[in-house]
């Protein structure tokens, strides 16, 4: 997978997980041009699938580590 870093607007508290409505920490940009938003929990859950269809994944779940419970540091 080729990750292209594009200047994307940061996720805010107004961005909500498409699955559960919690605050979103991942923005998944699809090849079709669409976007999906996920909370850290669902971002992790769907990550393997998302990596197959996403052209870019903006992962801001790292911000959780300083403000809430520690996130799993399985990569990076
Ligand atoms: Zn969620």
Coordinates of C-alpha atoms and ligand atoms in Angstrom, one line a residue:
X1 CA 0.0 0.0 0.0
X2 CA 1.2 3.4 -0.9
X3 CA 0.3 6.1 1.6
X4 CA 0.2 9.5 0.1
X5 CA 0.3 12.2 2.7
X6 CA -2.1 14.9 1.7
X7 CA -2.9 18.0 3.7
X8 CA -6.1 16.9 5.3
X9 CA -8.0 18.9 7.8
X10 CA -7.6 17.5 11.3
X11 CA -10.4 15.5 12.8
X12 CA -12.5 17.3 15.3
X13 CA -15.0 16.4 17.9
X14 CA -17.7 17.0 15.3
X15 CA -16.4 14.0 13.3
X16 CA -18.2 10.9 14.3
X17 CA -17.6 7.2 13.8
X18 CA -19.7 5.8 11.1
X19 CA -20.3 2.7 13.2
X20 CA -21.1 3.8 16.7
X21 CA -21.2 7.6 16.7
X22 CA -18.2 8.0 19.0
X23 CA -15.7 10.7 18.2
X24 CA -13.7 9.7 15.1
X25 CA -10.0 9.4 15.2
X26 CA -9.5 7.8 11.8
X27 CA -10.4 9.1 8.4
X28 CA -10.3 6.6 5.6
X29 CA -10.1 7.9 2.1
X30 CA -11.4 5.4 -0.4
X31 CA -10.3 5.0 -4.0
X32 CA -13.8 6.0 -5.0
X33 CA -13.2 9.4 -3.4
X34 CA -15.5 8.7 -0.5
X35 CA -14.5 9.0 3.1
X36 CA -15.2 6.8 6.1
X37 CA -14.8 7.9 9.7
X38 CA -14.0 5.6 12.6
X39 CA -13.4 5.8 16.3
X40 CA -10.1 4.3 17.5
X41 CA -11.9 1.1 18.5
X42 CA -13.5 0.5 15.1
X43 CA -10.5 1.8 13.3
X44 CA -8.5 -1.0 14.8
X45 CA -11.2 -3.5 14.3
X46 CA -11.6 -2.8 10.6
X47 CA -8.0 -1.8 9.8
X48 CA -7.2 -5.0 7.9
X49 CA -10.2 -4.5 5.6
X50 CA -9.7 -0.8 5.3
X51 CA -6.1 -1.2 4.2
X52 CA -7.4 -3.2 1.2
X53 CA -9.7 -0.5 0.0
X54 CA -8.2 2.8 1.3
X55 CA -5.9 5.0 -0.6
X56 CA -5.1 7.0 2.5
X57 CA -5.8 6.5 6.2
X58 CA -5.5 9.5 8.5
X59 CA -4.9 8.0 11.9
X60 CA -5.1 10.4 14.8
X61 CA -5.8 7.8 17.4
X62 CA -2.4 8.6 18.8
X63 CA -3.9 11.6 20.3
X64 CA -5.9 9.4 22.6
X65 CA -2.8 8.3 24.4
X66 CA -2.3 11.6 26.0
X67 CA -5.9 12.3 26.8
X68 CA -7.5 9.0 27.6
X69 CA -6.7 5.3 28.2
X70 CA -3.5 4.1 26.6
X71 CA -4.0 2.8 23.0
X72 CA -2.4 -0.3 21.8
X73 CA 1.0 0.4 20.2
X74 CA 1.1 -2.5 17.8
X75 CA 2.8 -0.6 15.1
X76 CA 4.5 2.7 14.7
Ligands
LIG1 ZN1 -16.9 3.3 16.5

